């Protein structure tokens, strides 16, 4: 019955849309105002946006969002490419932009198995670093990066994607060299670097019961050690039909017992994919095949309507659980910015967000607003 109520609200929203190729929203409509009493709404920024080189995107960011995340510029390979070299210029600009617009600023990510240079895991002679070397390197990195933005970045994805879909720990180089210890040491170092910042565990496919249970076990074990884990980030790399609203809801409810719940990296993939892949493992790439790039001249109205309906029902769910959710962040500002144009196949034309390549709102934006207004009325 709960799911039905959410779907009804979403359906009513779609019925008010009129043409699915345009929206009827007043120009001054703002997502951050619509959800001002519920949770932060934001987007991930790319390098050009963070550096102030995309004024049209910045206009959207200023109008609609009260939180921002960095897509790549604070990942280890970007900000700390060599042992004694730090590239802070893009990150400084990103933080300055968030301050300019009085936004909740997120740092992403301190520890991840991807986009981390090989030297981090090596001893200088090309062999694997020792456990002690790697832990010290990680702690020094966190102290430097999180320490630089102490009091400026409000929350950090401390550890990103440390779990397999079955809930076990990923056999990354972090795990191979240090075992489970790196997880606790990472949160300990982040808390020391900025005691007031919120600290998160972030991962994809968190709607899957086994992975959800693994995340709960992991976060609870850290909290039981007295470590600060403010909440859990559920990456929202979802499709038009899967996962189900019920599956997403079950994880929101269960995660909320441990702290704040964030919906991070939200986008809806409308394109067909090889192997029916799910999630966001960036290693799972495929060669270009035209049959997986079917909307090169624009999104058909029928699919546009499905996307709007999907976003409406998802945000109706978020609104229902606004007492548990603290932040919802889209993974990109416009369709043209989305990583899904190049994953899992490079060169595709993707349409996963609520603003199109011309910086215009898609029907999904109005569907979200109308779904929430209906529930509040």
CSV table of C-alpha atoms in Angstrom, one decimal:
chain,number,residue,atom,x,y,z
A,1,UNK,CA,0.0,0.0,0.0
A,2,UNK,CA,2.8,2.4,0.8
A,3,UNK,CA,4.4,1.8,-2.6
A,4,UNK,CA,1.0,2.3,-4.3
A,5,UNK,CA,0.5,5.7,-2.6
A,6,UNK,CA,3.9,6.8,-3.9
A,7,UNK,CA,3.1,5.7,-7.4
A,8,UNK,CA,-0.2,7.4,-7.3
A,9,UNK,CA,1.4,10.7,-6.3
A,10,UNK,CA,3.9,10.3,-9.1
A,11,UNK,CA,1.2,9.4,-11.6
A,12,UNK,CA,-0.8,12.5,-10.6
A,13,UNK,CA,2.3,14.6,-11.2
A,14,UNK,CA,2.8,13.1,-14.7
A,15,UNK,CA,-0.9,13.8,-15.5
A,16,UNK,CA,-0.3,17.6,-15.0
A,17,UNK,CA,2.7,17.8,-17.3
A,18,UNK,CA,1.1,18.5,-20.6
A,19,UNK,CA,3.7,18.0,-23.4
A,20,UNK,CA,6.6,15.8,-22.2
A,21,UNK,CA,9.0,17.8,-24.4
A,22,UNK,CA,8.8,21.0,-22.3
A,23,UNK,CA,7.9,22.1,-18.8
A,24,UNK,CA,5.3,24.5,-17.5
A,25,UNK,CA,7.2,25.5,-14.3
A,26,UNK,CA,7.7,29.2,-13.5
A,27,UNK,CA,11.2,30.3,-14.3
A,28,UNK,CA,11.9,31.0,-10.6
A,29,UNK,CA,11.1,27.5,-9.4
A,30,UNK,CA,13.9,26.2,-7.3
A,31,UNK,CA,14.5,22.6,-6.2
A,32,UNK,CA,16.3,23.8,-3.0
A,33,UNK,CA,13.2,25.8,-2.1
A,34,UNK,CA,10.8,23.0,-2.9
A,35,UNK,CA,12.8,20.8,-0.4
A,36,UNK,CA,14.0,23.5,2.0
A,37,UNK,CA,12.3,21.8,5.0
A,38,UNK,CA,13.2,18.3,3.9
A,39,UNK,CA,16.8,17.8,2.8
A,40,UNK,CA,19.6,19.4,0.8
A,41,UNK,CA,19.5,19.0,-3.0
A,42,UNK,CA,22.7,19.2,-5.1
A,43,UNK,CA,24.8,18.2,-8.0
A,44,UNK,CA,28.3,17.0,-8.7
A,45,UNK,CA,30.5,19.5,-10.5
A,46,UNK,CA,33.1,18.8,-13.1
A,47,UNK,CA,36.4,20.6,-13.5
A,48,UNK,CA,35.1,23.3,-15.8
A,49,UNK,CA,32.2,24.1,-13.5
A,50,UNK,CA,34.3,24.2,-10.4
A,51,UNK,CA,36.8,26.6,-12.1
A,52,UNK,CA,33.9,29.0,-13.1
A,53,UNK,CA,34.2,28.2,-16.8
A,54,UNK,CA,30.6,27.1,-17.4
A,55,UNK,CA,28.4,30.1,-16.5
A,56,UNK,CA,25.2,28.5,-17.7
A,57,UNK,CA,25.8,25.5,-15.4
A,58,UNK,CA,26.6,27.8,-12.5
A,59,UNK,CA,23.3,29.6,-13.0
A,60,UNK,CA,21.5,26.2,-12.5
A,61,UNK,CA,23.7,25.4,-9.5
A,62,UNK,CA,23.0,28.7,-7.9
A,63,UNK,CA,19.2,28.6,-8.5
A,64,UNK,CA,18.4,25.0,-7.7
A,65,UNK,CA,21.1,23.5,-5.4
A,66,UNK,CA,22.2,24.1,-1.8
A,67,UNK,CA,24.9,21.4,-1.8
A,68,UNK,CA,27.6,20.4,-4.2
A,69,UNK,CA,30.0,17.5,-4.6
A,70,UNK,CA,33.2,17.2,-6.7
A,71,UNK,CA,33.0,14.7,-9.5
A,72,UNK,CA,36.8,14.0,-9.8
A,73,UNK,CA,38.9,16.8,-8.5
A,74,UNK,CA,39.3,15.6,-4.9
A,75,UNK,CA,40.0,12.0,-5.8
A,76,UNK,CA,43.5,11.0,-4.9
A,77,UNK,CA,44.9,10.9,-8.5
A,78,UNK,CA,43.7,14.4,-9.2
A,79,UNK,CA,44.6,16.2,-6.0
A,80,UNK,CA,47.8,14.2,-5.0
A,81,UNK,CA,49.2,12.7,-8.2
A,82,UNK,CA,52.8,12.3,-7.0
A,83,UNK,CA,54.2,11.6,-3.5
A,84,UNK,CA,55.3,15.2,-2.9
A,85,UNK,CA,52.9,16.9,-5.3
A,86,UNK,CA,49.5,18.3,-4.5
A,87,UNK,CA,47.2,19.9,-7.1
A,88,UNK,CA,44.9,22.1,-4.9
A,89,UNK,CA,43.9,24.7,-7.5
A,90,UNK,CA,40.7,23.0,-8.8
A,91,UNK,CA,39.7,22.0,-5.3
A,92,UNK,CA,40.2,25.5,-3.9
A,93,UNK,CA,38.1,26.9,-6.7
A,94,UNK,CA,35.4,24.3,-6.0
A,95,UNK,CA,35.3,25.2,-2.3
A,96,UNK,CA,35.2,28.9,-3.1
A,97,UNK,CA,32.2,28.3,-5.4
A,98,UNK,CA,30.3,26.5,-2.7
A,99,UNK,CA,31.0,29.3,-0.2
A,100,UNK,CA,29.9,31.9,-2.8
A,101,UNK,CA,26.5,30.3,-3.1
A,102,UNK,CA,26.3,29.4,0.6
A,103,UNK,CA,26.1,25.6,-0.1
A,104,UNK,CA,26.8,22.5,1.9
A,105,UNK,CA,30.1,21.4,0.5
A,106,UNK,CA,30.9,17.7,0.2
A,107,UNK,CA,34.4,16.2,-0.3
A,108,UNK,CA,34.6,13.1,-2.5
A,109,UNK,CA,36.6,10.9,-1.8
A,110,UNK,CA,39.5,10.2,0.6
A,111,UNK,CA,40.0,6.5,0.1
A,112,UNK,CA,39.0,4.5,-3.0
A,113,UNK,CA,40.4,1.6,-5.0
A,114,UNK,CA,40.0,3.5,-8.2
A,115,UNK,CA,41.8,6.7,-9.5
A,116,UNK,CA,44.5,6.1,-6.9
A,117,UNK,CA,48.1,6.3,-8.3
A,118,UNK,CA,50.1,3.1,-8.3
A,119,UNK,CA,52.8,4.7,-6.2
A,120,UNK,CA,50.4,4.8,-3.3
A,121,UNK,CA,50.5,1.0,-3.1
A,122,UNK,CA,54.3,0.5,-3.9
A,123,UNK,CA,57.5,0.7,-1.9
A,124,UNK,CA,59.5,2.8,-4.4
A,125,UNK,CA,61.1,-0.2,-6.1
A,126,UNK,CA,57.9,-1.4,-7.8
A,127,UNK,CA,57.0,-3.9,-5.2
A,128,UNK,CA,54.0,-3.8,-2.9
A,129,UNK,CA,54.2,-1.4,0.0
A,130,UNK,CA,54.2,-2.7,3.5
A,131,UNK,CA,51.1,-2.5,5.6
A,132,UNK,CA,52.8,0.2,7.7
A,133,UNK,CA,53.9,2.2,4.6
A,134,UNK,CA,50.4,2.2,3.1
A,135,UNK,CA,48.6,3.1,6.3
A,136,UNK,CA,51.0,6.0,6.9
A,137,UNK,CA,50.6,7.2,3.3
A,138,UNK,CA,46.8,7.1,3.6
A,139,UNK,CA,46.9,8.9,7.0
A,140,UNK,CA,49.2,11.6,5.7
A,141,UNK,CA,47.0,12.1,2.6
A,142,UNK,CA,43.9,12.5,4.7
A,143,UNK,CA,45.7,14.8,7.1
A,144,UNK,CA,46.9,17.0,4.2
A,145,UNK,CA,43.7,17.1,2.1
A,146,UNK,CA,41.0,17.0,4.7
A,147,UNK,CA,43.1,19.2,6.9
A,148,UNK,CA,43.5,21.9,4.2
A,149,UNK,CA,39.7,22.2,4.0
A,150,UNK,CA,39.0,21.9,7.7
A,151,UNK,CA,35.9,24.0,8.6
A,152,UNK,CA,35.2,24.6,4.8
A,153,UNK,CA,34.2,21.1,3.5
A,154,UNK,CA,31.2,20.1,5.6
A,155,UNK,CA,31.2,16.4,4.9
A,156,UNK,CA,33.5,13.8,3.5
A,157,UNK,CA,33.0,10.5,1.7
A,158,UNK,CA,35.8,8.9,3.7
A,159,UNK,CA,35.7,5.5,2.1
A,160,UNK,CA,34.1,4.8,-1.2
A,161,UNK,CA,33.0,1.4,-2.6
A,162,UNK,CA,34.8,-1.0,-0.3
A,163,UNK,CA,32.2,-3.8,-0.6
A,164,UNK,CA,31.3,-6.4,-3.2
A,165,UNK,CA,27.7,-6.9,-4.1
A,166,UNK,CA,27.5,-9.9,-1.8
A,167,UNK,CA,28.4,-7.7,1.2
A,168,UNK,CA,32.0,-9.0,1.6
A,169,UNK,CA,35.0,-6.6,1.5
A,170,UNK,CA,36.4,-5.9,-1.9
A,171,UNK,CA,39.8,-7.5,-2.6
A,172,UNK,CA,41.3,-4.1,-3.4
A,173,UNK,CA,45.0,-3.3,-2.9
A,174,UNK,CA,43.9,-1.5,0.3
A,175,UNK,CA,42.5,-4.8,1.6
A,176,UNK,CA,45.3,-7.0,0.2
A,177,UNK,CA,48.0,-5.0,2.0
A,178,UNK,CA,46.2,-3.9,5.2
A,179,UNK,CA,43.2,-6.2,5.6
A,180,UNK,CA,40.3,-4.5,7.3
A,181,UNK,CA,42.5,-2.1,9.2
A,182,UNK,CA,42.5,0.6,6.6
A,183,UNK,CA,38.8,1.2,7.0
A,184,UNK,CA,39.1,2.2,10.7
A,185,UNK,CA,42.3,4.0,10.2
A,186,UNK,CA,40.7,6.1,7.4
A,187,UNK,CA,37.8,7.3,9.6
A,188,UNK,CA,40.1,7.9,12.5
A,189,UNK,CA,42.4,10.1,10.4
A,190,UNK,CA,39.5,12.0,8.9
A,191,UNK,CA,38.0,12.7,12.3
A,192,UNK,CA,41.4,13.9,13.5
A,193,UNK,CA,41.9,16.1,10.4
A,194,UNK,CA,38.5,17.8,10.9
A,195,UNK,CA,36.6,16.9,14.0
A,196,UNK,CA,33.5,18.8,13.0
A,197,UNK,CA,33.0,17.5,9.5
A,198,UNK,CA,30.4,14.8,8.8
A,199,UNK,CA,32.0,11.5,7.7
A,200,UNK,CA,30.3,9.0,5.4
A,201,UNK,CA,30.6,5.6,3.9
A,202,UNK,CA,29.5,5.7,0.2
A,203,UNK,CA,28.7,2.8,-2.2
A,204,UNK,CA,26.6,1.7,-5.2
A,205,UNK,CA,24.0,-1.1,-5.4
A,206,UNK,CA,23.1,-0.4,-1.8
A,207,UNK,CA,19.5,-1.5,-2.5
A,208,UNK,CA,20.7,-5.1,-2.8
A,209,UNK,CA,20.0,-6.9,0.5
A,210,UNK,CA,23.4,-8.6,0.8
A,211,UNK,CA,25.3,-5.4,0.1
A,212,UNK,CA,23.0,-3.4,2.4
A,213,UNK,CA,23.6,-5.9,5.2
A,214,UNK,CA,27.4,-5.8,4.5
A,215,UNK,CA,27.3,-2.0,4.7
A,216,UNK,CA,25.4,-2.1,8.0
A,217,UNK,CA,27.8,-4.6,9.4
A,218,UNK,CA,30.8,-2.5,8.3
A,219,UNK,CA,29.5,0.9,9.6
A,220,UNK,CA,28.3,-0.6,12.9
A,221,UNK,CA,31.7,-2.2,13.4
A,222,UNK,CA,33.3,1.2,12.9
A,223,UNK,CA,30.9,2.9,15.2
A,224,UNK,CA,31.3,0.2,17.9
A,225,UNK,CA,35.0,1.1,17.9
A,226,UNK,CA,34.1,4.6,18.9
A,227,UNK,CA,34.7,6.0,15.4
A,228,UNK,CA,32.6,8.7,13.9
A,229,UNK,CA,30.5,7.6,10.9
A,230,UNK,CA,27.8,10.2,10.4
A,231,UNK,CA,25.9,8.3,7.8
A,232,UNK,CA,25.7,6.2,4.7
A,233,UNK,CA,25.7,7.4,1.1
A,234,UNK,CA,23.5,5.3,-1.3
A,235,UNK,CA,24.7,5.9,-4.8
A,236,UNK,CA,21.6,6.3,-7.1
A,237,UNK,CA,22.9,4.9,-10.3
A,238,UNK,CA,19.6,3.4,-11.2
A,239,UNK,CA,17.5,2.5,-14.3
A,240,UNK,CA,14.0,3.3,-15.6
A,241,UNK,CA,12.6,0.2,-13.9
A,242,UNK,CA,15.2,-1.2,-11.5
A,243,UNK,CA,15.7,-1.2,-8.6
A,244,UNK,CA,12.1,-1.1,-7.3
A,245,UNK,CA,10.8,1.6,-5.1
A,246,UNK,CA,10.4,-1.0,-2.4
A,247,UNK,CA,14.0,-2.1,-2.6
A,248,UNK,CA,15.3,1.5,-2.3
A,249,UNK,CA,12.9,2.2,0.6
A,250,UNK,CA,14.0,-0.9,2.6
A,251,UNK,CA,17.6,0.2,2.5
A,252,UNK,CA,16.8,3.8,3.4
A,253,UNK,CA,14.9,2.6,6.4
A,254,UNK,CA,17.5,0.2,7.6
A,255,UNK,CA,20.4,2.6,7.0
A,256,UNK,CA,18.7,5.3,9.0
A,257,UNK,CA,19.2,3.3,12.2
A,258,UNK,CA,22.9,4.0,11.9
A,259,UNK,CA,22.7,7.7,11.1
A,260,UNK,CA,22.0,10.0,8.2
A,261,UNK,CA,21.1,8.7,4.8
A,262,UNK,CA,22.4,10.4,1.7
A,263,UNK,CA,21.2,9.7,-1.8
A,264,UNK,CA,24.5,10.3,-3.7
A,265,UNK,CA,25.4,10.2,-7.4
A,266,UNK,CA,21.7,10.1,-8.6
A,267,UNK,CA,21.1,9.5,-12.3
A,268,UNK,CA,18.7,7.3,-14.3
A,269,UNK,CA,20.2,5.5,-17.2
A,270,UNK,CA,17.6,5.3,-20.1
A,271,UNK,CA,19.9,3.4,-22.5
A,272,UNK,CA,20.1,-0.3,-23.1
A,273,UNK,CA,23.3,-1.8,-21.6
A,274,UNK,CA,25.3,-5.0,-22.3
A,275,UNK,CA,25.1,-7.8,-19.9
A,276,UNK,CA,22.2,-6.1,-18.1
A,277,UNK,CA,24.8,-4.5,-15.9
A,278,UNK,CA,23.9,-2.8,-12.7
A,279,UNK,CA,25.7,-0.5,-10.4
A,280,UNK,CA,28.8,1.7,-11.1
A,281,UNK,CA,31.9,-0.4,-11.3
A,282,UNK,CA,34.0,1.8,-13.6
A,283,UNK,CA,36.1,-1.3,-14.7
A,284,UNK,CA,33.0,-2.8,-16.3
A,285,UNK,CA,33.4,-1.3,-19.7
A,286,UNK,CA,32.5,-2.5,-23.2
A,287,UNK,CA,33.4,-1.7,-26.8
A,288,UNK,CA,31.2,0.7,-28.7
A,289,UNK,CA,28.2,-0.9,-30.3
A,290,UNK,CA,25.5,1.2,-32.0
A,291,UNK,CA,22.7,-0.9,-30.7
A,292,UNK,CA,23.5,0.5,-27.2
A,293,UNK,CA,23.4,4.1,-28.5
A,294,UNK,CA,19.9,4.4,-29.8
A,295,UNK,CA,18.9,8.0,-29.1
A,296,UNK,CA,21.6,10.0,-30.9
A,297,UNK,CA,19.0,12.6,-32.2
A,298,UNK,CA,17.2,13.2,-29.0
A,299,UNK,CA,15.1,11.3,-26.4
A,300,UNK,CA,11.7,10.1,-27.7
A,301,UNK,CA,8.7,11.6,-25.9
A,302,UNK,CA,7.7,8.2,-24.7
A,303,UNK,CA,11.0,7.6,-23.0
A,304,UNK,CA,11.1,11.2,-21.7
A,305,UNK,CA,7.8,10.5,-20.0
A,306,UNK,CA,9.1,7.3,-18.5
A,307,UNK,CA,12.1,9.2,-17.1
A,308,UNK,CA,9.8,11.9,-15.7
A,309,UNK,CA,7.6,9.3,-14.1
A,310,UNK,CA,10.6,7.5,-12.6
A,311,UNK,CA,12.0,10.7,-11.1
A,312,UNK,CA,8.6,11.6,-9.7
A,313,UNK,CA,8.1,8.3,-7.9
A,314,UNK,CA,11.7,8.3,-6.6
A,315,UNK,CA,11.4,11.8,-5.2
A,316,UNK,CA,8.0,11.0,-3.7
A,317,UNK,CA,9.8,8.3,-1.8
A,318,UNK,CA,12.5,10.6,-0.7
A,319,UNK,CA,10.0,13.1,0.5
A,320,UNK,CA,8.1,10.4,2.4
A,321,UNK,CA,11.4,9.6,4.2
A,322,UNK,CA,12.6,13.2,4.6
A,323,UNK,CA,13.1,12.6,8.3
A,324,UNK,CA,15.8,10.1,7.4
A,325,UNK,CA,17.4,11.6,4.4
A,326,UNK,CA,19.8,14.6,4.7
A,327,UNK,CA,20.9,15.1,1.1
A,328,UNK,CA,20.1,14.1,-2.5
A,329,UNK,CA,22.8,14.8,-5.0
A,330,UNK,CA,22.5,14.4,-8.8
A,331,UNK,CA,25.7,13.1,-10.5
A,332,UNK,CA,26.1,15.9,-12.8
A,333,UNK,CA,24.3,19.2,-13.8
A,334,UNK,CA,23.2,18.5,-17.3
A,335,UNK,CA,23.0,15.5,-19.6
A,336,UNK,CA,26.0,16.7,-21.4
A,337,UNK,CA,28.1,16.4,-18.2
A,338,UNK,CA,27.1,12.9,-17.3
A,339,UNK,CA,29.7,10.1,-17.0
A,340,UNK,CA,27.1,7.8,-18.6
A,341,UNK,CA,28.0,9.3,-22.0
A,342,UNK,CA,31.2,7.3,-21.6
A,343,UNK,CA,30.3,4.4,-19.4
A,344,UNK,CA,29.9,1.5,-19.7
A,345,UNK,CA,30.6,2.4,-23.4
A,346,UNK,CA,32.4,5.4,-24.6
A,347,UNK,CA,30.8,7.8,-27.0
A,348,UNK,CA,27.1,7.3,-26.2
A,349,UNK,CA,24.5,10.0,-26.0
A,350,UNK,CA,22.9,9.7,-22.6
A,351,UNK,CA,20.0,11.4,-20.9
A,352,UNK,CA,20.1,10.6,-17.2
A,353,UNK,CA,19.6,13.9,-15.5
A,354,UNK,CA,16.9,16.6,-15.2
A,355,UNK,CA,18.6,19.3,-17.3
A,356,UNK,CA,19.3,18.7,-21.0
A,357,UNK,CA,22.4,19.5,-23.0
A,358,UNK,CA,21.0,23.0,-23.6
A,359,UNK,CA,20.8,23.7,-19.9
A,360,UNK,CA,17.0,23.6,-20.0
A,361,UNK,CA,14.8,21.8,-17.5
A,362,UNK,CA,13.4,18.5,-18.7
A,363,UNK,CA,9.9,17.3,-17.8
A,364,UNK,CA,11.4,15.3,-15.0
A,365,UNK,CA,12.0,18.5,-13.1
A,366,UNK,CA,8.3,19.4,-13.2
A,367,UNK,CA,7.4,15.8,-12.3
A,368,UNK,CA,9.5,16.0,-9.2
A,369,UNK,CA,8.0,19.3,-8.1
A,370,UNK,CA,4.4,18.3,-8.8
A,371,UNK,CA,4.8,14.9,-7.0
A,372,UNK,CA,6.0,16.7,-3.9
A,373,UNK,CA,3.3,19.4,-4.1
A,374,UNK,CA,0.6,16.7,-4.3
A,375,UNK,CA,1.9,15.0,-1.2
A,376,UNK,CA,2.0,18.2,0.7
A,377,UNK,CA,-1.5,19.3,-0.3
